[in-house]
């Protein structure tokens, strides 16, 4: 696994690199946002460990430019000292896939990176449909009523999991397992991603809402004309 570490605190970057290298990874470094973005655009990485607070360009701008301008889907694990729901939403909206709040355990960081990289495996090629929603794993695209949806990697995987079960209910624990394996982050993370997915799938459209919460159980796609 080749990993880009974008962290301006050199001791933290070195500790991460040493730990990952001992597990067989190949780490690369950048100590500011602009340098990190240059490396991310000119090299192939399996994952990126990205600090939020960086000189030159912060981690949120880094993620936006990597996703929006470059169209890169390399998984991003963000490191942050901010742990409010608003901060997490900002990170997910920028295009990050997971986060760790400082201080963190290096073992957890490694497990999360492994989970992110596993999620990059090729997806089934069959298209998934429910009501006027359509998802094409082969092109990593989704539409509602023919309108392209703007989804980050995690939202795409979440929608795919819900479509595979629609109109059935998917339990919270099963969604968390699909997104993060056996090491889910805190309880706000899934709620944050559901919020972002609902904002993409339902809010811009005049038709019936499709994404529903089944309280105490999980979530489902239902309504419309299956």
PDB file of C-alpha atoms in Angstrom:
ATOM      1  CA  UNK A   1       0.000   0.000   0.000  1.00  0.00           C
ATOM      2  CA  UNK A   2       1.424   3.360  -1.032  1.00  0.00           C
ATOM      3  CA  UNK A   3       0.318   6.160   1.300  1.00  0.00           C
ATOM      4  CA  UNK A   4       0.757   9.929   1.057  1.00  0.00           C
ATOM      5  CA  UNK A   5       1.036  11.602   4.473  1.00  0.00           C
ATOM      6  CA  UNK A   6       0.270  15.333   4.402  1.00  0.00           C
ATOM      7  CA  UNK A   7       1.064  16.612   7.894  1.00  0.00           C
ATOM      8  CA  UNK A   8       3.036  19.710   8.887  1.00  0.00           C
ATOM      9  CA  UNK A   9       4.014  18.334  12.297  1.00  0.00           C
ATOM     10  CA  UNK A  10       7.108  16.370  11.327  1.00  0.00           C
ATOM     11  CA  UNK A  11       7.198  14.184  14.424  1.00  0.00           C
ATOM     12  CA  UNK A  12       3.604  13.074  13.874  1.00  0.00           C
ATOM     13  CA  UNK A  13       4.298  12.410  10.196  1.00  0.00           C
ATOM     14  CA  UNK A  14       7.405  10.389  11.069  1.00  0.00           C
ATOM     15  CA  UNK A  15       5.540   8.327  13.681  1.00  0.00           C
ATOM     16  CA  UNK A  16       2.774   7.513  11.202  1.00  0.00           C
ATOM     17  CA  UNK A  17       5.284   6.626   8.491  1.00  0.00           C
ATOM     18  CA  UNK A  18       7.356   4.393  10.768  1.00  0.00           C
ATOM     19  CA  UNK A  19       4.287   2.517  11.961  1.00  0.00           C
ATOM     20  CA  UNK A  20       2.880   2.016   8.463  1.00  0.00           C
ATOM     21  CA  UNK A  21       6.251   1.084   7.018  1.00  0.00           C
ATOM     22  CA  UNK A  22       6.601  -1.650   9.648  1.00  0.00           C
ATOM     23  CA  UNK A  23       3.303  -3.034   8.295  1.00  0.00           C
ATOM     24  CA  UNK A  24       4.625  -3.116   4.732  1.00  0.00           C
ATOM     25  CA  UNK A  25       3.334   0.226   3.479  1.00  0.00           C
ATOM     26  CA  UNK A  26       5.316   2.684   1.344  1.00  0.00           C
ATOM     27  CA  UNK A  27       4.859   6.175   2.840  1.00  0.00           C
ATOM     28  CA  UNK A  28       5.497   9.451   1.076  1.00  0.00           C
ATOM     29  CA  UNK A  29       5.528  12.893   2.727  1.00  0.00           C
ATOM     30  CA  UNK A  30       4.408  16.463   2.301  1.00  0.00           C
ATOM     31  CA  UNK A  31       4.497  19.111   5.023  1.00  0.00           C
ATOM     32  CA  UNK A  32       2.147  21.657   3.461  1.00  0.00           C
ATOM     33  CA  UNK A  33      -1.057  21.570   1.438  1.00  0.00           C
ATOM     34  CA  UNK A  34       0.322  22.776  -1.890  1.00  0.00           C
ATOM     35  CA  UNK A  35       3.212  20.322  -1.836  1.00  0.00           C
ATOM     36  CA  UNK A  36       0.850  17.515  -0.879  1.00  0.00           C
ATOM     37  CA  UNK A  37      -1.557  18.334  -3.688  1.00  0.00           C
ATOM     38  CA  UNK A  38       1.294  18.344  -6.200  1.00  0.00           C
ATOM     39  CA  UNK A  39       2.367  14.866  -5.049  1.00  0.00           C
ATOM     40  CA  UNK A  40      -1.218  13.597  -5.083  1.00  0.00           C
ATOM     41  CA  UNK A  41      -1.698  14.806  -8.658  1.00  0.00           C
ATOM     42  CA  UNK A  42       1.582  13.498 -10.039  1.00  0.00           C
ATOM     43  CA  UNK A  43       1.769  10.104  -8.304  1.00  0.00           C
ATOM     44  CA  UNK A  44      -0.463   7.101  -7.710  1.00  0.00           C
ATOM     45  CA  UNK A  45      -1.395   6.449  -4.061  1.00  0.00           C
ATOM     46  CA  UNK A  46      -3.666   3.894  -2.475  1.00  0.00           C
ATOM     47  CA  UNK A  47      -4.681   6.330   0.272  1.00  0.00           C
ATOM     48  CA  UNK A  48      -3.940   9.789   1.668  1.00  0.00           C
ATOM     49  CA  UNK A  49      -3.574  10.725   5.333  1.00  0.00           C
ATOM     50  CA  UNK A  50      -4.439  14.419   5.459  1.00  0.00           C
ATOM     51  CA  UNK A  51      -4.213  16.903   8.327  1.00  0.00           C
ATOM     52  CA  UNK A  52      -6.819  19.676   8.403  1.00  0.00           C
ATOM     53  CA  UNK A  53      -4.572  22.500   9.589  1.00  0.00           C
ATOM     54  CA  UNK A  54      -1.814  22.926   7.011  1.00  0.00           C
ATOM     55  CA  UNK A  55       0.266  25.855   5.787  1.00  0.00           C
ATOM     56  CA  UNK A  56      -0.304  27.074   2.243  1.00  0.00           C
ATOM     57  CA  UNK A  57      -3.617  25.263   1.766  1.00  0.00           C
ATOM     58  CA  UNK A  58      -5.706  23.652   4.459  1.00  0.00           C
ATOM     59  CA  UNK A  59      -6.913  20.078   4.297  1.00  0.00           C
ATOM     60  CA  UNK A  60     -10.467  20.985   3.272  1.00  0.00           C
ATOM     61  CA  UNK A  61      -9.281  22.981   0.251  1.00  0.00           C
ATOM     62  CA  UNK A  62      -6.856  20.169  -0.576  1.00  0.00           C
ATOM     63  CA  UNK A  63      -9.712  17.641  -0.631  1.00  0.00           C
ATOM     64  CA  UNK A  64     -12.010  19.914  -2.664  1.00  0.00           C
ATOM     65  CA  UNK A  65      -9.372  20.519  -5.309  1.00  0.00           C
ATOM     66  CA  UNK A  66      -8.351  16.864  -5.455  1.00  0.00           C
ATOM     67  CA  UNK A  67     -11.951  15.762  -5.913  1.00  0.00           C
ATOM     68  CA  UNK A  68     -13.362  18.648  -7.921  1.00  0.00           C
ATOM     69  CA  UNK A  69     -10.524  19.940 -10.095  1.00  0.00           C
ATOM     70  CA  UNK A  70      -8.599  16.701 -10.546  1.00  0.00           C
ATOM     71  CA  UNK A  71     -11.480  14.215 -10.286  1.00  0.00           C
ATOM     72  CA  UNK A  72      -9.370  11.932  -8.099  1.00  0.00           C
ATOM     73  CA  UNK A  73     -11.085   9.201  -6.085  1.00  0.00           C
ATOM     74  CA  UNK A  74      -8.069   8.283  -3.921  1.00  0.00           C
ATOM     75  CA  UNK A  75      -9.437   7.619  -0.412  1.00  0.00           C
ATOM     76  CA  UNK A  76      -8.672  10.335   2.156  1.00  0.00           C
ATOM     77  CA  UNK A  77      -8.377   9.803   5.911  1.00  0.00           C
ATOM     78  CA  UNK A  78      -8.482  13.215   7.574  1.00  0.00           C
ATOM     79  CA  UNK A  79      -6.729  14.024  10.852  1.00  0.00           C
ATOM     80  CA  UNK A  80      -8.373  16.739  12.894  1.00  0.00           C
ATOM     81  CA  UNK A  81      -8.440  18.215  16.374  1.00  0.00           C
ATOM     82  CA  UNK A  82     -12.037  19.321  15.728  1.00  0.00           C
ATOM     83  CA  UNK A  83     -14.698  16.837  16.701  1.00  0.00           C
ATOM     84  CA  UNK A  84     -18.042  18.628  16.373  1.00  0.00           C
ATOM     85  CA  UNK A  85     -20.690  17.367  13.968  1.00  0.00           C
ATOM     86  CA  UNK A  86     -20.333  20.544  11.885  1.00  0.00           C
ATOM     87  CA  UNK A  87     -16.584  19.949  11.524  1.00  0.00           C
ATOM     88  CA  UNK A  88     -17.143  16.354  10.440  1.00  0.00           C
ATOM     89  CA  UNK A  89     -19.787  17.391   7.922  1.00  0.00           C
ATOM     90  CA  UNK A  90     -17.414  19.987   6.481  1.00  0.00           C
ATOM     91  CA  UNK A  91     -14.778  17.299   5.995  1.00  0.00           C
ATOM     92  CA  UNK A  92     -17.173  14.858   4.341  1.00  0.00           C
ATOM     93  CA  UNK A  93     -18.584  17.589   2.096  1.00  0.00           C
ATOM     94  CA  UNK A  94     -15.066  18.472   0.978  1.00  0.00           C
ATOM     95  CA  UNK A  95     -14.583  14.880  -0.164  1.00  0.00           C
ATOM     96  CA  UNK A  96     -12.848  13.061   2.687  1.00  0.00           C
ATOM     97  CA  UNK A  97     -13.860   9.464   3.347  1.00  0.00           C
ATOM     98  CA  UNK A  98     -13.054   9.008   7.027  1.00  0.00           C
ATOM     99  CA  UNK A  99     -11.509  10.927   9.903  1.00  0.00           C
ATOM    100  CA  UNK A 100      -9.573  10.510  13.118  1.00  0.00           C
ATOM    101  CA  UNK A 101      -9.629  12.999  15.961  1.00  0.00           C
ATOM    102  CA  UNK A 102      -6.261  13.881  17.471  1.00  0.00           C
ATOM    103  CA  UNK A 103      -4.769  12.382  19.546  1.00  0.00           C
ATOM    104  CA  UNK A 104      -5.309   9.003  17.913  1.00  0.00           C
ATOM    105  CA  UNK A 105      -3.950   5.479  18.160  1.00  0.00           C
ATOM    106  CA  UNK A 106      -1.668   4.428  15.316  1.00  0.00           C
ATOM    107  CA  UNK A 107      -3.218   0.962  15.264  1.00  0.00           C
ATOM    108  CA  UNK A 108      -6.639   2.496  14.623  1.00  0.00           C
ATOM    109  CA  UNK A 109      -5.217   4.677  11.864  1.00  0.00           C
ATOM    110  CA  UNK A 110      -3.748   1.600  10.163  1.00  0.00           C
ATOM    111  CA  UNK A 111      -7.006  -0.341  10.448  1.00  0.00           C
ATOM    112  CA  UNK A 112      -8.977   2.537   8.985  1.00  0.00           C
ATOM    113  CA  UNK A 113      -6.566   2.883   6.079  1.00  0.00           C
ATOM    114  CA  UNK A 114      -6.843  -0.844   5.377  1.00  0.00           C
ATOM    115  CA  UNK A 115     -10.641  -0.530   5.332  1.00  0.00           C
ATOM    116  CA  UNK A 116     -10.536   2.453   2.962  1.00  0.00           C
ATOM    117  CA  UNK A 117      -8.208   0.670   0.559  1.00  0.00           C
ATOM    118  CA  UNK A 118     -10.360  -2.475   0.597  1.00  0.00           C
ATOM    119  CA  UNK A 119     -13.287  -0.341  -0.464  1.00  0.00           C
ATOM    120  CA  UNK A 120     -11.451   0.567  -3.687  1.00  0.00           C
ATOM    121  CA  UNK A 121     -11.852  -2.977  -4.998  1.00  0.00           C
ATOM    122  CA  UNK A 122     -13.770  -3.191  -8.291  1.00  0.00           C
ATOM    123  CA  UNK A 123     -17.521  -2.948  -7.877  1.00  0.00           C
ATOM    124  CA  UNK A 124     -20.104  -5.202  -9.493  1.00  0.00           C
ATOM    125  CA  UNK A 125     -20.884  -3.888 -12.968  1.00  0.00           C
ATOM    126  CA  UNK A 126     -24.664  -4.331 -12.896  1.00  0.00           C
ATOM    127  CA  UNK A 127     -26.705  -1.167 -12.634  1.00  0.00           C
ATOM    128  CA  UNK A 128     -28.899  -0.730  -9.581  1.00  0.00           C
ATOM    129  CA  UNK A 129     -32.304   0.936  -9.794  1.00  0.00           C
ATOM    130  CA  UNK A 130     -35.114   1.910  -7.464  1.00  0.00           C
ATOM    131  CA  UNK A 131     -37.910   4.315  -8.375  1.00  0.00           C
ATOM    132  CA  UNK A 132     -36.196   7.041 -10.447  1.00  0.00           C
ATOM    133  CA  UNK A 133     -32.800   6.398  -8.826  1.00  0.00           C
ATOM    134  CA  UNK A 134     -30.095   4.678 -10.860  1.00  0.00           C
ATOM    135  CA  UNK A 135     -26.520   3.814  -9.889  1.00  0.00           C
ATOM    136  CA  UNK A 136     -23.857   2.531 -12.261  1.00  0.00           C
ATOM    137  CA  UNK A 137     -20.876   0.996 -10.425  1.00  0.00           C
ATOM    138  CA  UNK A 138     -18.831   0.704 -13.625  1.00  0.00           C
ATOM    139  CA  UNK A 139     -18.778   4.489 -14.107  1.00  0.00           C
ATOM    140  CA  UNK A 140     -19.130   5.385 -10.413  1.00  0.00           C
ATOM    141  CA  UNK A 141     -22.130   7.551 -11.242  1.00  0.00           C
ATOM    142  CA  UNK A 142     -25.650   7.926  -9.896  1.00  0.00           C
ATOM    143  CA  UNK A 143     -28.721   9.754 -11.182  1.00  0.00           C
ATOM    144  CA  UNK A 144     -32.208  10.612 -10.069  1.00  0.00           C
ATOM    145  CA  UNK A 145     -34.704  11.313 -12.807  1.00  0.00           C
ATOM    146  CA  UNK A 146     -31.792  11.502 -15.216  1.00  0.00           C
ATOM    147  CA  UNK A 147     -30.054  14.214 -13.186  1.00  0.00           C
ATOM    148  CA  UNK A 148     -26.484  13.423 -12.137  1.00  0.00           C
ATOM    149  CA  UNK A 149     -25.966  13.277  -8.371  1.00  0.00           C
ATOM    150  CA  UNK A 150     -22.843  14.740  -6.781  1.00  0.00           C
ATOM    151  CA  UNK A 151     -21.634  12.066  -4.341  1.00  0.00           C
ATOM    152  CA  UNK A 152     -18.360  11.538  -2.556  1.00  0.00           C
ATOM    153  CA  UNK A 153     -16.945   8.017  -2.309  1.00  0.00           C
ATOM    154  CA  UNK A 154     -18.632   7.216   0.991  1.00  0.00           C
ATOM    155  CA  UNK A 155     -22.025   8.547  -0.101  1.00  0.00           C
ATOM    156  CA  UNK A 156     -21.757   6.473  -3.271  1.00  0.00           C
ATOM    157  CA  UNK A 157     -21.030   3.304  -1.304  1.00  0.00           C
ATOM    158  CA  UNK A 158     -23.845   4.104   1.124  1.00  0.00           C
ATOM    159  CA  UNK A 159     -26.321   4.598  -1.720  1.00  0.00           C
ATOM    160  CA  UNK A 160     -25.175   1.401  -3.403  1.00  0.00           C
ATOM    161  CA  UNK A 161     -25.718  -0.576  -0.188  1.00  0.00           C
ATOM    162  CA  UNK A 162     -29.214   0.860   0.248  1.00  0.00           C
ATOM    163  CA  UNK A 163     -30.110   0.243  -3.410  1.00  0.00           C
ATOM    164  CA  UNK A 164     -29.002  -3.374  -3.175  1.00  0.00           C
ATOM    165  CA  UNK A 165     -31.549  -3.898  -0.389  1.00  0.00           C
ATOM    166  CA  UNK A 166     -34.337  -1.526  -1.536  1.00  0.00           C
ATOM    167  CA  UNK A 167     -37.059  -1.308  -0.435  1.00  0.00           C
ATOM    168  CA  UNK A 168     -35.842  -3.345   2.503  1.00  0.00           C
ATOM    169  CA  UNK A 169     -34.364  -1.846   5.645  1.00  0.00           C
ATOM    170  CA  UNK A 170     -30.586  -1.905   6.167  1.00  0.00           C
ATOM    171  CA  UNK A 171     -29.613  -1.961   9.830  1.00  0.00           C
ATOM    172  CA  UNK A 172     -27.254   0.707  11.132  1.00  0.00           C
ATOM    173  CA  UNK A 173     -24.636  -1.880  12.034  1.00  0.00           C
ATOM    174  CA  UNK A 174     -24.747  -3.335   8.514  1.00  0.00           C
ATOM    175  CA  UNK A 175     -24.289   0.090   6.941  1.00  0.00           C
ATOM    176  CA  UNK A 176     -21.395   0.827   9.291  1.00  0.00           C
ATOM    177  CA  UNK A 177     -19.825  -2.507   8.418  1.00  0.00           C
ATOM    178  CA  UNK A 178     -20.184  -1.777   4.690  1.00  0.00           C
ATOM    179  CA  UNK A 179     -18.522   1.621   5.124  1.00  0.00           C
ATOM    180  CA  UNK A 180     -15.866   0.942   7.751  1.00  0.00           C
ATOM    181  CA  UNK A 181     -15.578  -2.796   8.310  1.00  0.00           C
ATOM    182  CA  UNK A 182     -15.291  -3.835  11.938  1.00  0.00           C
ATOM    183  CA  UNK A 183     -13.893  -0.483  13.125  1.00  0.00           C
ATOM    184  CA  UNK A 184     -16.697   2.101  12.776  1.00  0.00           C
ATOM    185  CA  UNK A 185     -16.003   5.651  13.980  1.00  0.00           C
ATOM    186  CA  UNK A 186     -18.265   7.309  16.543  1.00  0.00           C
ATOM    187  CA  UNK A 187     -22.036   7.364  16.175  1.00  0.00           C
ATOM    188  CA  UNK A 188     -22.117  10.769  14.442  1.00  0.00           C
ATOM    189  CA  UNK A 189     -20.297   9.511  11.356  1.00  0.00           C
ATOM    190  CA  UNK A 190     -23.094   7.437   9.809  1.00  0.00           C
ATOM    191  CA  UNK A 191     -25.648  10.129  10.647  1.00  0.00           C
ATOM    192  CA  UNK A 192     -23.430  12.706   8.927  1.00  0.00           C
ATOM    193  CA  UNK A 193     -23.206  10.626   5.761  1.00  0.00           C
ATOM    194  CA  UNK A 194     -26.958   9.940   5.760  1.00  0.00           C
ATOM    195  CA  UNK A 195     -27.527  13.702   6.052  1.00  0.00           C
ATOM    196  CA  UNK A 196     -25.273  14.378   3.049  1.00  0.00           C
ATOM    197  CA  UNK A 197     -26.832  11.581   1.007  1.00  0.00           C
ATOM    198  CA  UNK A 198     -30.362  12.803   1.753  1.00  0.00           C
ATOM    199  CA  UNK A 199     -29.334  16.290   0.687  1.00  0.00           C
ATOM    200  CA  UNK A 200     -28.202  14.909  -2.678  1.00  0.00           C
ATOM    201  CA  UNK A 201     -30.920  12.327  -3.289  1.00  0.00           C
ATOM    202  CA  UNK A 202     -34.066  14.059  -2.000  1.00  0.00           C
ATOM    203  CA  UNK A 203     -33.751  17.780  -1.369  1.00  0.00           C
ATOM    204  CA  UNK A 204     -33.114  19.025  -4.935  1.00  0.00           C
ATOM    205  CA  UNK A 205     -36.091  17.090  -6.335  1.00  0.00           C
ATOM    206  CA  UNK A 206     -39.834  17.722  -6.300  1.00  0.00           C
ATOM    207  CA  UNK A 207     -40.732  14.044  -6.189  1.00  0.00           C
ATOM    208  CA  UNK A 208     -41.347  12.054  -2.995  1.00  0.00           C
ATOM    209  CA  UNK A 209     -38.508  11.591  -0.538  1.00  0.00           C
ATOM    210  CA  UNK A 210     -36.844   8.211  -1.048  1.00  0.00           C
ATOM    211  CA  UNK A 211     -34.380   7.989   1.840  1.00  0.00           C
ATOM    212  CA  UNK A 212     -36.115   7.189   5.117  1.00  0.00           C
ATOM    213  CA  UNK A 213     -35.028   6.594   8.698  1.00  0.00           C
ATOM    214  CA  UNK A 214     -36.503   3.543  10.391  1.00  0.00           C
ATOM    215  CA  UNK A 215     -36.117   4.614  14.002  1.00  0.00           C
ATOM    216  CA  UNK A 216     -34.266   2.179  16.184  1.00  0.00           C
ATOM    217  CA  UNK A 217     -33.388  -0.031  13.218  1.00  0.00           C
ATOM    218  CA  UNK A 218     -31.650   1.669  10.300  1.00  0.00           C
ATOM    219  CA  UNK A 219     -32.431   3.230   6.917  1.00  0.00           C
ATOM    220  CA  UNK A 220     -34.205   2.340   3.683  1.00  0.00           C
ATOM    221  CA  UNK A 221     -35.091   3.562   0.230  1.00  0.00           C
ATOM    222  CA  UNK A 222     -38.859   3.546  -0.179  1.00  0.00           C
ATOM    223  CA  UNK A 223     -41.656   5.460  -1.891  1.00  0.00           C
ATOM    224  CA  UNK A 224     -41.930   6.640  -5.439  1.00  0.00           C
ATOM    225  CA  UNK A 225     -42.723   4.046  -8.106  1.00  0.00           C
ATOM    226  CA  UNK A 226     -40.435   1.011  -7.723  1.00  0.00           C
TER     227      UNK A 226
END
